[in-house]
Coordinates of C-alpha atoms in Angstrom, one line a residue:
X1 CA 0.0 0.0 0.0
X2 CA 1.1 4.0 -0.9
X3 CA 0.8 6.2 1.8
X4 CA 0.4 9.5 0.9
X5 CA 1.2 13.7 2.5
X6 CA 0.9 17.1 0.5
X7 CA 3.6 19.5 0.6
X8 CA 4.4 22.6 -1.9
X9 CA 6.9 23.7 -4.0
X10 CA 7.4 27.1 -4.8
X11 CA 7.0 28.9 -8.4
X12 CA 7.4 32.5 -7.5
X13 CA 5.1 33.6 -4.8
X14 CA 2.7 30.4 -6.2
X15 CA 2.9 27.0 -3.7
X16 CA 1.9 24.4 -6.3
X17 CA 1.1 21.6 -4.3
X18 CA 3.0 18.4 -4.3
X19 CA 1.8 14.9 -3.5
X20 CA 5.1 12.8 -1.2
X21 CA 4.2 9.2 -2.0
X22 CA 5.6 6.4 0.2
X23 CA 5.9 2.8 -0.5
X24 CA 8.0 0.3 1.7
X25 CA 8.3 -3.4 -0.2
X26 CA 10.5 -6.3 -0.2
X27 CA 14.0 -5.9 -1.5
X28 CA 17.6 -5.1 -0.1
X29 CA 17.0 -2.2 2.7
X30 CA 17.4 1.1 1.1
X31 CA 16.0 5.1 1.5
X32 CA 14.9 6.8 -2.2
X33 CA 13.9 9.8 -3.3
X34 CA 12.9 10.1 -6.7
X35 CA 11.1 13.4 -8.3
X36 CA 13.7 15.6 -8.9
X37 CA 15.1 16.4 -5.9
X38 CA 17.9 19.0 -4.6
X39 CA 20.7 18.2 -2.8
X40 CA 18.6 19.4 0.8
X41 CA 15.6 17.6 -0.5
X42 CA 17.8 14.3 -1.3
X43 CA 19.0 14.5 2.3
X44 CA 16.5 14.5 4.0
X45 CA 16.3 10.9 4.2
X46 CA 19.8 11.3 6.8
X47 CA 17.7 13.4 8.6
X48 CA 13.9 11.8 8.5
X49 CA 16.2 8.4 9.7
X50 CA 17.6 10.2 12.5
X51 CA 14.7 12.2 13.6
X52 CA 13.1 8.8 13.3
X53 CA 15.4 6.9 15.7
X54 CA 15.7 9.7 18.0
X55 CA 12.0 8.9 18.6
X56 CA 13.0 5.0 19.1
X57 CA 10.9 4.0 16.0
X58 CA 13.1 1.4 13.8
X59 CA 12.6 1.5 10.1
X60 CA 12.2 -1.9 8.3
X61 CA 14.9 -3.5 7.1
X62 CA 12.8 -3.2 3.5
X63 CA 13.1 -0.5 0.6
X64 CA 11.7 2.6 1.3
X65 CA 10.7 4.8 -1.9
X66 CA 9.5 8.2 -1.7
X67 CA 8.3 9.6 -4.7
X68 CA 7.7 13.7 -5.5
X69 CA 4.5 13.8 -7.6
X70 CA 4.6 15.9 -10.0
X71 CA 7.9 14.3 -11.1
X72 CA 9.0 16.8 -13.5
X73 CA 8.9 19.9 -11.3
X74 CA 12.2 20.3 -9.7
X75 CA 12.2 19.9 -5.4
X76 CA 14.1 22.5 -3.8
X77 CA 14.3 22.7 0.0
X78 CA 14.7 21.2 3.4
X79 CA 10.9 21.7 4.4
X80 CA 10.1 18.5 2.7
X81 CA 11.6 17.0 5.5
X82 CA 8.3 16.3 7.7
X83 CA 5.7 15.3 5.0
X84 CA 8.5 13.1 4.1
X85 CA 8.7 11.4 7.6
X86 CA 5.0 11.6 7.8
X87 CA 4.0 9.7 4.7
X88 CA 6.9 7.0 6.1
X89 CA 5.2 6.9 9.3
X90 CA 1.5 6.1 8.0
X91 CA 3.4 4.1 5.6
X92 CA 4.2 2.5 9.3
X93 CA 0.6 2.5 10.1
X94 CA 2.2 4.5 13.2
X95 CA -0.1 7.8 12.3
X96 CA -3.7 6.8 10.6
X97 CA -3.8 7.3 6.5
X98 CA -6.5 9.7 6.4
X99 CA -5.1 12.4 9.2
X100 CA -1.9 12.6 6.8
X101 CA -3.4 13.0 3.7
X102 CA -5.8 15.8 4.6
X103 CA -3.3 18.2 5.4
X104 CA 0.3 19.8 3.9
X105 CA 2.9 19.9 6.0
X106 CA 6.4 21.4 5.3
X107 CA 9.4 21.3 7.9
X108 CA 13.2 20.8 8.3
X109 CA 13.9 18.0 10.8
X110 CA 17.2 18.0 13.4
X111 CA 18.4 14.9 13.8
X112 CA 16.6 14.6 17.6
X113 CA 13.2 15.9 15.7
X114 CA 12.7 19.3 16.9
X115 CA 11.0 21.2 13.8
X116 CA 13.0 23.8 12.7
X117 CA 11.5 27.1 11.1
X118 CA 11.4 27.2 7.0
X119 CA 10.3 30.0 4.9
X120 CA 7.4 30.2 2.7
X121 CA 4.6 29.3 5.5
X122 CA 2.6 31.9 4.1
X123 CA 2.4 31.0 0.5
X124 CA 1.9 27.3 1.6
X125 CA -0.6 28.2 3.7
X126 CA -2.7 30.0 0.5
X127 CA -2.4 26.9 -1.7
X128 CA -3.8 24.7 1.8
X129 CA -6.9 26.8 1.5
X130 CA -7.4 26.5 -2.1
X131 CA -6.8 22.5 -1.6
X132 CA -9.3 22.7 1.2
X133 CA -6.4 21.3 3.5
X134 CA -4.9 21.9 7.0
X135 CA -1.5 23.3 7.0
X136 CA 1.2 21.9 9.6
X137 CA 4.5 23.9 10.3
X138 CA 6.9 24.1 13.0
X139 CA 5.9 26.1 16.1
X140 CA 7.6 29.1 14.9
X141 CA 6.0 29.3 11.2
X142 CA 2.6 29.4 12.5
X143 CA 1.9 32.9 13.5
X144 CA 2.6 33.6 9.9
X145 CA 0.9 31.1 8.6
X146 CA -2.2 31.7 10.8
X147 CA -2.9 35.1 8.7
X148 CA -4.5 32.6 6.2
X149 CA -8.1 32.9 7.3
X150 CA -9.2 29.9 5.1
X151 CA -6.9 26.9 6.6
X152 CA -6.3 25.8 10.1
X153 CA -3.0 25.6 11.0
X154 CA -1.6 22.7 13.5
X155 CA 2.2 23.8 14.4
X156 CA 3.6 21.2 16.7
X157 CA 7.6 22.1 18.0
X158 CA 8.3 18.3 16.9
X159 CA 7.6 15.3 15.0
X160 CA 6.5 13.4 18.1
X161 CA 4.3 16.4 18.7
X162 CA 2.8 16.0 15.4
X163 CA 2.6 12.4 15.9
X164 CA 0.9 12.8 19.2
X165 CA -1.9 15.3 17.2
X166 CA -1.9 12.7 14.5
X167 CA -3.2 10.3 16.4
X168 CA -5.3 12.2 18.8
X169 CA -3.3 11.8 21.8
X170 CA -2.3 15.3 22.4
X171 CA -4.3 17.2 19.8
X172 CA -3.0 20.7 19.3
X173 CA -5.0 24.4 19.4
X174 CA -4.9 25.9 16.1
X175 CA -2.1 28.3 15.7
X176 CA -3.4 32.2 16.2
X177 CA -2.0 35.2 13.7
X178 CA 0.9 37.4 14.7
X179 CA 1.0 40.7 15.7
X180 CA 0.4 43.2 13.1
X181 CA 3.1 45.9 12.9
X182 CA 3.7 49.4 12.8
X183 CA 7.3 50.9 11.7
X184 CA 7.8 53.8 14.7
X185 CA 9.9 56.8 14.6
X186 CA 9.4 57.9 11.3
X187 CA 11.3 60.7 10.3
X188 CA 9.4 64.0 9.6
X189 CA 10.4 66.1 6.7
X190 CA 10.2 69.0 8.3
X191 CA 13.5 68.5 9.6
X192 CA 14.6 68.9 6.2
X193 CA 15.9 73.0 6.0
X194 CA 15.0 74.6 2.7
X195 CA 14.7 72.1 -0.5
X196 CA 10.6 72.9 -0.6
X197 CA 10.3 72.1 -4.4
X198 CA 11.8 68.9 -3.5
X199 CA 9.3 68.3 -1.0
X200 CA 6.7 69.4 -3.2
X201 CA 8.1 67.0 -5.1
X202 CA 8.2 64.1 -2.7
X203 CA 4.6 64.8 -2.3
X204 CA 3.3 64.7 -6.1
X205 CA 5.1 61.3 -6.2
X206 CA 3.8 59.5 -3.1
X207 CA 0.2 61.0 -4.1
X208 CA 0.2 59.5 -7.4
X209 CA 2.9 56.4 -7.3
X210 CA 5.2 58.2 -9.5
X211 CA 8.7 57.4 -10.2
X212 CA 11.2 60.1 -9.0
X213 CA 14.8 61.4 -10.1
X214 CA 16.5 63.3 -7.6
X215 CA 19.8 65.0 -8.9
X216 CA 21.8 67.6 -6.6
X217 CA 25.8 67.9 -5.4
X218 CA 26.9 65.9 -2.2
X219 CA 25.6 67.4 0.9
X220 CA 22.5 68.9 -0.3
X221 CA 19.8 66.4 1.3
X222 CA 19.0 63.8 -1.4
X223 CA 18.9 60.8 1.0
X224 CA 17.6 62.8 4.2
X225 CA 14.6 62.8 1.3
X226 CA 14.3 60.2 0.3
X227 CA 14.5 58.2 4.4
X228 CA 11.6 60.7 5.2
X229 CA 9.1 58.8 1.9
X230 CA 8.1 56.4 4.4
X231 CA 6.5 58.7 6.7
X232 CA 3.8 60.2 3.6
X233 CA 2.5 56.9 2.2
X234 CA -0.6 55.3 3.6
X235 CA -0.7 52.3 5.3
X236 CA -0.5 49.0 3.1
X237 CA -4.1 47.8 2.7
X238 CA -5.0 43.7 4.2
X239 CA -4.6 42.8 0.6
X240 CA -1.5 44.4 -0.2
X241 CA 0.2 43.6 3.2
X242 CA -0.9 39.7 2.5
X243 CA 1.0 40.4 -0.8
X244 CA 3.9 41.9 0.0
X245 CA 4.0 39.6 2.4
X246 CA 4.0 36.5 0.9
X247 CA 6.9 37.6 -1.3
X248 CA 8.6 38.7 2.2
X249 CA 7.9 35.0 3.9
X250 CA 10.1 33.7 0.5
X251 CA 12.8 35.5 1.6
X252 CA 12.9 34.6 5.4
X253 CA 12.5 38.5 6.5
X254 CA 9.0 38.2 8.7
X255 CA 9.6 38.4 11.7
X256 CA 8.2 36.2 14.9
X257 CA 5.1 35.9 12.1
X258 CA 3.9 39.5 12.1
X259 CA 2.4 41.0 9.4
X260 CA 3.6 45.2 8.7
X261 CA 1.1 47.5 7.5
X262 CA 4.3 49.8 6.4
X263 CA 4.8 50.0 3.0
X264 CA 8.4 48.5 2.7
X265 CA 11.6 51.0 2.0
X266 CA 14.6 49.2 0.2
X267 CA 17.9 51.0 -0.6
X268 CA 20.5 48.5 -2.7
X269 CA 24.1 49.2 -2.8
X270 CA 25.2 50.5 -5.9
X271 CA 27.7 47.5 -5.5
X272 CA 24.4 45.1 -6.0
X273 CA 24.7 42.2 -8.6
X274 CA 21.7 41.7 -11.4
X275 CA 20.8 38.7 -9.4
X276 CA 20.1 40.9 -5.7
X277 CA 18.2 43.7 -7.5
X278 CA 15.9 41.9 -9.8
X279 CA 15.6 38.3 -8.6
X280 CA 17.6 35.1 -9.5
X281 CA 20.4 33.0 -7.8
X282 CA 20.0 29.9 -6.3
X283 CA 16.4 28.7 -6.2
X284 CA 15.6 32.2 -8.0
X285 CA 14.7 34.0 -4.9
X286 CA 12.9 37.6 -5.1
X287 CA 14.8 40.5 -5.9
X288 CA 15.1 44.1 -4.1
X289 CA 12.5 44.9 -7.0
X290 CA 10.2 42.4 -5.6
X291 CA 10.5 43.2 -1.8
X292 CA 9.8 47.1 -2.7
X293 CA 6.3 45.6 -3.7
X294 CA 3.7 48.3 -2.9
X295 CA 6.6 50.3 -1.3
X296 CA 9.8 52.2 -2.3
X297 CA 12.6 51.3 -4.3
X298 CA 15.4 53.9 -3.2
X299 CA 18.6 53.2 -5.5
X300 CA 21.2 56.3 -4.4
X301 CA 24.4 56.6 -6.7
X302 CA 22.1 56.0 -9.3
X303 CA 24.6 56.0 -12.4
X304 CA 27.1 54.4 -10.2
X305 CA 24.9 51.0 -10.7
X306 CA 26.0 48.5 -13.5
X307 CA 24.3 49.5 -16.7
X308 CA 22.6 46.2 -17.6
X309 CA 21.5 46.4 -13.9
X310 CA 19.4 49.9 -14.8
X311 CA 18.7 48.4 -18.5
X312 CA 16.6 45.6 -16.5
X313 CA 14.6 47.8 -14.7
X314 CA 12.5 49.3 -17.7
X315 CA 10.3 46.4 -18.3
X316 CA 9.0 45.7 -14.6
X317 CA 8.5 49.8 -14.4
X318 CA 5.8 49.4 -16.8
X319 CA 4.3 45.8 -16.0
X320 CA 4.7 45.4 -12.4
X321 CA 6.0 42.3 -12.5
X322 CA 9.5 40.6 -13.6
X323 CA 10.0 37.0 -15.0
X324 CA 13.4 35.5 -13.7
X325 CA 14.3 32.8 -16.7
X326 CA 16.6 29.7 -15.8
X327 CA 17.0 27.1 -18.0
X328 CA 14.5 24.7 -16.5
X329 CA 11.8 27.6 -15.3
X330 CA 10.3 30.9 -15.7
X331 CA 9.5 32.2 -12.3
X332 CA 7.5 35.2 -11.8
X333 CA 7.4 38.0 -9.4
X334 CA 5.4 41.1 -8.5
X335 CA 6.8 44.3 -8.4
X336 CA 5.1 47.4 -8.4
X337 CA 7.3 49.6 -6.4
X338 CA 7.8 53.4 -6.8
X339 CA 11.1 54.2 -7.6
X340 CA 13.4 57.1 -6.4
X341 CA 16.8 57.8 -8.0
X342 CA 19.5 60.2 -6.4
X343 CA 22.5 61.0 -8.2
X344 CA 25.4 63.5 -8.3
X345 CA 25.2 66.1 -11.1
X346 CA 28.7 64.5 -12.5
X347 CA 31.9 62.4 -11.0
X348 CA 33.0 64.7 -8.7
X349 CA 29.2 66.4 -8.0
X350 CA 30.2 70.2 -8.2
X351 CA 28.9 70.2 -11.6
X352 CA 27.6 73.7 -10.7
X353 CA 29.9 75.2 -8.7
X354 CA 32.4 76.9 -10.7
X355 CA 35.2 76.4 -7.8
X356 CA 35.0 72.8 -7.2
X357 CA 34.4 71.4 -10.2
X358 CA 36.6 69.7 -11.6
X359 CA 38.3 70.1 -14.9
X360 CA 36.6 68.5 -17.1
X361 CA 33.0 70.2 -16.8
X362 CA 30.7 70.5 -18.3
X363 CA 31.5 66.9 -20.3
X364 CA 32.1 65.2 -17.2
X365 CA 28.1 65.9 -16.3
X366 CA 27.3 64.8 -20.0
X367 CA 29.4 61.7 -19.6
X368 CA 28.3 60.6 -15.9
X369 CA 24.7 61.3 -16.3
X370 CA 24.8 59.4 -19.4
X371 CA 24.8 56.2 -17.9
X372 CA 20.7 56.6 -17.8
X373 CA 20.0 55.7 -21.3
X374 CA 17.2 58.0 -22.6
X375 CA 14.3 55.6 -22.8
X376 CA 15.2 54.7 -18.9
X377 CA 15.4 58.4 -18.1
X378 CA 12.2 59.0 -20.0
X379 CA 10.4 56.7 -17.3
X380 CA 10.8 59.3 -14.7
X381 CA 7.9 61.1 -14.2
X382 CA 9.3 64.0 -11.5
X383 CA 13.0 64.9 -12.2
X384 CA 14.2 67.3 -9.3
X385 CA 17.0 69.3 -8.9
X386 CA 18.4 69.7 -5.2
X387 CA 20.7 72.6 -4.3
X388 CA 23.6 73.1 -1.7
X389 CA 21.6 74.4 1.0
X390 CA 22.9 77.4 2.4
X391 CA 25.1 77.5 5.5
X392 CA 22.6 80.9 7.1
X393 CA 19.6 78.4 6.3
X394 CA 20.9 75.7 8.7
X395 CA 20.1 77.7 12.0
X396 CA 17.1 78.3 10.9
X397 CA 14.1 76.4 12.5
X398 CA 12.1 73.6 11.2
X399 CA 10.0 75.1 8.9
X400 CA 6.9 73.7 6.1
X401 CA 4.3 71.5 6.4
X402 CA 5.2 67.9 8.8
X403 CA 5.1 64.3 7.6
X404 CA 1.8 63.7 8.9
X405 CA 0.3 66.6 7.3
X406 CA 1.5 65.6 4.0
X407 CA 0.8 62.1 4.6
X408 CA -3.1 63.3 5.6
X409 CA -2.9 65.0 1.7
X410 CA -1.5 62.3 0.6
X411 CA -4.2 59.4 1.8
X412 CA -6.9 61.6 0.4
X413 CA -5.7 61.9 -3.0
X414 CA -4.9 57.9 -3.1
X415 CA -8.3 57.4 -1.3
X416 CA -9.8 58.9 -4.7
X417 CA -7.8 57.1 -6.9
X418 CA -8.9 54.0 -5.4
X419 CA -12.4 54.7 -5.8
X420 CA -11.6 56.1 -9.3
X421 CA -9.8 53.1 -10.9
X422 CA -11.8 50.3 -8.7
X423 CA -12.9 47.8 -11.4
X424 CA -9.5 48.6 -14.1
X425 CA -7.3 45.8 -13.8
X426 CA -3.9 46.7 -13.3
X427 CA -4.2 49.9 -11.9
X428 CA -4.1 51.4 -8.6
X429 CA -2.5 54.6 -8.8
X430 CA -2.5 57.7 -11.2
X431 CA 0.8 56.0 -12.3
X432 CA -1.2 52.7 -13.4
X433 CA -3.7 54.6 -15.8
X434 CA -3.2 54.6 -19.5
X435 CA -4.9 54.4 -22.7
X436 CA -8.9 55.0 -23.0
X437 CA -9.2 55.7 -19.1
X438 CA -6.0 58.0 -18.9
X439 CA -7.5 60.0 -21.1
X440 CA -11.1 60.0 -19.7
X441 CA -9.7 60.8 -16.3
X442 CA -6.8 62.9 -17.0
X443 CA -7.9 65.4 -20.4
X444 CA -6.9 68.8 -19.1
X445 CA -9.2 71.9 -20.2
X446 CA -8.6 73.7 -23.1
X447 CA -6.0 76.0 -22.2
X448 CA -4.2 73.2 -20.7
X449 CA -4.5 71.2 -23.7
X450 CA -3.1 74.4 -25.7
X451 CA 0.1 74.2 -23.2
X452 CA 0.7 71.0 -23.0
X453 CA 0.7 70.8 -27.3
X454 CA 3.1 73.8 -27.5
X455 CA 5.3 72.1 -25.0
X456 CA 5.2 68.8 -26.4
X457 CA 6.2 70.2 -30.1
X458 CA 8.5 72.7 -28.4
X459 CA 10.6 70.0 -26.3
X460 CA 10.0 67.4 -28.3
X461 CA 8.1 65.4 -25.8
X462 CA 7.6 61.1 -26.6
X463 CA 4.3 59.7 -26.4
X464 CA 5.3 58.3 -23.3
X465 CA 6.3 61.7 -22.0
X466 CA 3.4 63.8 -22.6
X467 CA 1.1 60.2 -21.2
X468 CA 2.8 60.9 -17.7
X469 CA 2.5 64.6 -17.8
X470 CA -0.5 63.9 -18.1
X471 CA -0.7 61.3 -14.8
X472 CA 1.0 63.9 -12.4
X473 CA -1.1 66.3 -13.5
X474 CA -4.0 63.9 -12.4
X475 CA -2.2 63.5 -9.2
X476 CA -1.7 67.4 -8.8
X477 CA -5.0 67.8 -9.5
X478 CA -6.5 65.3 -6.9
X479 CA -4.2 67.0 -4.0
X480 CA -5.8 70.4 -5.1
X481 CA -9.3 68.8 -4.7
X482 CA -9.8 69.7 -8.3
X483 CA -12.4 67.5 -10.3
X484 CA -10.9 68.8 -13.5
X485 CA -7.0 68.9 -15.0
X486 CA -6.6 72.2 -15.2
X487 CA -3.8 74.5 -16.5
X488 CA -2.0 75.2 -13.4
X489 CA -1.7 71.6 -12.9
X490 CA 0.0 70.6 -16.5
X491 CA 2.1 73.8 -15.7
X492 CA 3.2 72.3 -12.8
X493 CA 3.6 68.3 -14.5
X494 CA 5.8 70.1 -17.0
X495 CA 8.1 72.0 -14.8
X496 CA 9.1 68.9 -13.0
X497 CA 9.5 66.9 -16.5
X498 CA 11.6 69.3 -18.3
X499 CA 14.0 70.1 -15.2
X500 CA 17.3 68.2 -15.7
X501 CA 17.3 67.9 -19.6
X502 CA 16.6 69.8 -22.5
X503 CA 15.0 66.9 -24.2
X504 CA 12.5 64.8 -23.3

C-alpha cells in the first residue's frame, strides 16, 4: 500500500502543491527519493532516519521509496523534511492514513526531531486553502501562517508532537496570527531646511505612485529625502500587506510571524549584482524589486549601478512584474514599487559650482549622467534638482508642512484614486492609468490642452512623456481637490518633467 502527504513547492510567490508518495516493499533495505530532488531535499532521508530513531521508531529493514509527484517539477528545500517522515510513518501504520493525507505539511527535521523554522509558511498556507487542506508547520512558522483565514493551521515544536496530534493523543489548538506591525519613529520632513520644491516633489510622487529622479551635489539632502518617503505613504491595505508579504515570507524576512502595515523601504548598494536587484540566484529568490512591492525602491548613486542592472529595470517599471528565466523555469514575481533615484550632477558632484568642479566640466556631467539611457530616463515622471543648502539656512528652524500633514494630503488623493480606478485591472494609482481611461480621467481643459501641445512640439516630448504629464497632473489635481485637470496643474507636471534635460 502507498501512503500518501501534500507539501508545496514554490513557483514564485505560487505553492503548487506536491503529493510525497511512500511505499515500503520487499528488496535489499534502502531510503529513495525520486522526483527531482535538490541536494537538501535528497538528504533529508539522513535526517527523516535520524529524527526517526531519536524517537525510538526502527525502520524496516525493506526498501523505502518516496516519490515527488509531479515528477517533472524540480524539489528545492529542506521543508520536505516532515511530509516526508510523515507519509513514512503512515506508511508504518504508526499515524492513521487519512489524518496525513488531509493536510500539507512542510518542515526541516534536526536529527533529535525538533521542527526547525522554514520559509514560505505563508504561501503554503494559500495553496492549503485553495486545496481545502490543514497546514502543519513548525511552532515558529505558525503565526505567519495563521494570517490565512481559510486553513487551520496545527504547528507542533516536533515530529513526536505531530505524531501525538496525529493520532489524537495530544491534539494541538490551532495556531493564532501574529502581531500586526507598525514601523515607529518615522522621520518627519520638516527637519529637512529649505529644498521645498523637493518636498513638493516628494509629495506629487507619493500622491500618485510616481517614479522620482533626484539630482543635486553631495551634501544637499537627497537621502535625508528620500528616508523621510516612508513617513507620507498610507498604510499597506489587508490585501497588499498579505502580498507583500508573501513575497517577504520567501525570503525569510518576517519576523516572529507578524504582518507590517508599512509599506516596505529598500535601498540597494550600488555594489548590488543583477541577481540581488531583480531576482535570481540559487532557487531564483525575489529581488530588491520584488520586496519594494507596494513600497519604495530607493537606489542612491544611481549612475554608479552597472548599466545592464538599470537596463533591466524598464520592463518591470511598466508591468509590475518581472520574470526570472533559468534554463529549467520561468519564475514570476510582483513588483510594483515606486522608484526614487538620487544621483550626483557629475563624478566629482560640483557640476555647478564653478570652484569645485573639476576640470573636465561640463562633459564630465554629460558623460556621468549618461549612464541613464534616454528611454530609462524617459520613465521618470518627476525629475528634481536639489541645491547646496545654504550654511545661514541651517540655523534656521524647522519650517513647512510635517510628515503627517502631508501624509493626511496624501491618503486623500490615493483614497480617490482608489475609488476612481476600482474595477481597471492593473491599476491602482495615477501611475497605473493609460490608454482610453488616462484620457477619460486625465484630459486637461482647453488651455491646458493648448500648453501642453506647445510644450510637447517645443521640447519634443515622446508619447510616453506627454502620457505621464499627463498622470501627475492627475495627481496634482487630486491634491488640489480639483475635479478637472486644469492649466496650473500641467504647468506644474511640465516643470518637474523638463527640469534636468533639454529633451525629453
Amino acid at each position: 500500500m502507498v501512503a500518501m502527504a501534500y507539501t508545496v513547492a514554490f513557483d514564485g510567490i505560487d505553492a503548487r502543491l506536491v503529493q510525497v508518495q511512500c511505499a515500503i516493499s520487499p528488496g535489499l533495505p534502502g531510503f529513495s527519493i525520486v522526483g527531482l530532488p535538490d541536494k537538501a531535499v535528497s538528504e533529508a532521508r539522513e535526517r527523516v532516519r535520524a529524527a526517526l530513531t531519536a524517537m525510538a521508531i526502527a525502520l524496516p529493514s525493506q526498501r523505502i521509496s518516496i516519490n515527488l509527484s509531479p515528477a517533472d517539477m524540480p524539489k528545492e528545500g529542506s521543508h520536505f523534511d516532515l511530509p516526508i517522515a510523515l507519509a513514512v510513518l503512515a506508511a508504518l501504520d504508526v499515524v492513521p492514513h487519512e489524518e496525513v493525507s488531509d493536510l500539507v505539511a512542510l518542515g526541516e527535521l534536526s536529527l533529535d526531531g525538533t521542527l526547525v523554522p522554514v520559509i514560505g509558511a505563508l504561501p503554503a498556507a494559500v495553496a492549503a486553502g485553495d486545496g481545502d487542506r490543514s497546514l502543519m508547520c513548525p511552532a515558529a512558522c505558525g503565526a505567519e501562517a495563521a494570517w490565512v483565514d481559510s486553513v487551520r493551521v496545527i504547528a507542533p515544536t516536533s515530529l513526536a508532537q505531530a505524531i501525538s496530534h496525529l493520532t489524537g493523543r495530544a491534539v494541538l489548538d490551532p495556531a493564532v496570527p501574529g502581531d500586526v506591525t507598525h514601523a515607529s519613529g518615522a522621520r518627519c520632513l520638516s527637519e529637512v531646511k529649505g529644498q521645498e520644491r523637493a518636498k513638493r516633489g516628494l509629495e506629487i510622487a507619493a500622491a500618485g505612485r510616481h517614479h522620482m529622479l533626484l539630482v543635486g551635489s553631495p551634501g544637499s539632502g537627497k537621502s535625508m529625502l528620500a528616508a523621510r518617503i516612508p513617513g507620507i505613504l498610507p498604510a499597506l491595505t489587508p490585501i497588499e500587506a498579505l502580498e507583500t508579504s508573501m513575497i517577504h515570507s520567501l525570503a525569510g524576512l518576517l519576523d516572529d510571524g507578524g504582518i507590517s502595515r508599512t509599506r516596505p523601504f529598500r535601498e540597494p548598494h550600488h555594489t548590488a549584482s543583477m541577481a540581488a536587484i531583480v531576482g535570481g540566484g540559487r532557487g531564483a529568490k525575489p529581488g530588491e524589486i520584488s520586496l519594494a512591492h507596494n513600497g519604495v525602491l530607493f537606489m542612491d548613486e544611481f549612475p554608479e549601478f552597472p548599466r545592464a542592472v538599470l537596463e533591466t529595470l524598464r520592463q518591470p517599471i511598466e508591468t509590475g512584474e518581472v520574470v526570472v528565466a533559468r534554463a529549467n523555469a520561468h519564475v514570476r514575481y510582483p513588483c510594483r514599487f515606486m522608484l526614487v533615484a538620487a544621483a550626483n550632477p557629475c563624478k566629482c558632484g560640483y557640476l555647478a559650482d564653478a570652484a569645485r568642479a573639476c576640470s573636465r566640466a561640463p562633459i564630465c556631467g554629460e558623460d556621468y549622467m549618461g549612464r541613464i539611457s534616454g528611454p530609462l530616463m524617459d520613465r521618470f515622471d518627476l525629475r528634481i534638482e536639489v541645491p547646496p543648502v545654504a550654511f545661514t539656512d541651517l540655523d534656521l528652524p524647522m519650517s513647512g508642512d510635517t510628515s503627517a500633514d502631508i501624509a493626511a494630503r496624501v491618503a486623500q488623493a490615493r483614497a480617490v484614486q482608489v475609488a476612481r480606478y476600482d474595477g481597471h485591472a492593473g491599476m491602482w494609482a495615477n501611475a497605473d492609468a493609460q490608454g482610453a481611461v488616462l484620457e477619460q480621467v486625465a484630459t486637461p481643459d482647453a488651455e491646458g490642452r493648448d500648453l501642453l501641445l506647445r510644450v510637447a512640439e517645443r521640447f519634443g516630448l515622446s508619447a510616453r512623456g506627454y502620457h505621464r504629464v499627463l498622470r501627475v497632473a492627475r495627481t496634482i489635481a487630486d491634491l488640489d481637490g480639483s475635479e478637472d485637470v486644469r492649466r496650473n496643474h500641467i504647468a506644474e507636471a511640465v516643470s518637474f518633467r523638463l527640469t534636468l534635460t533639454k529633451e525629453v
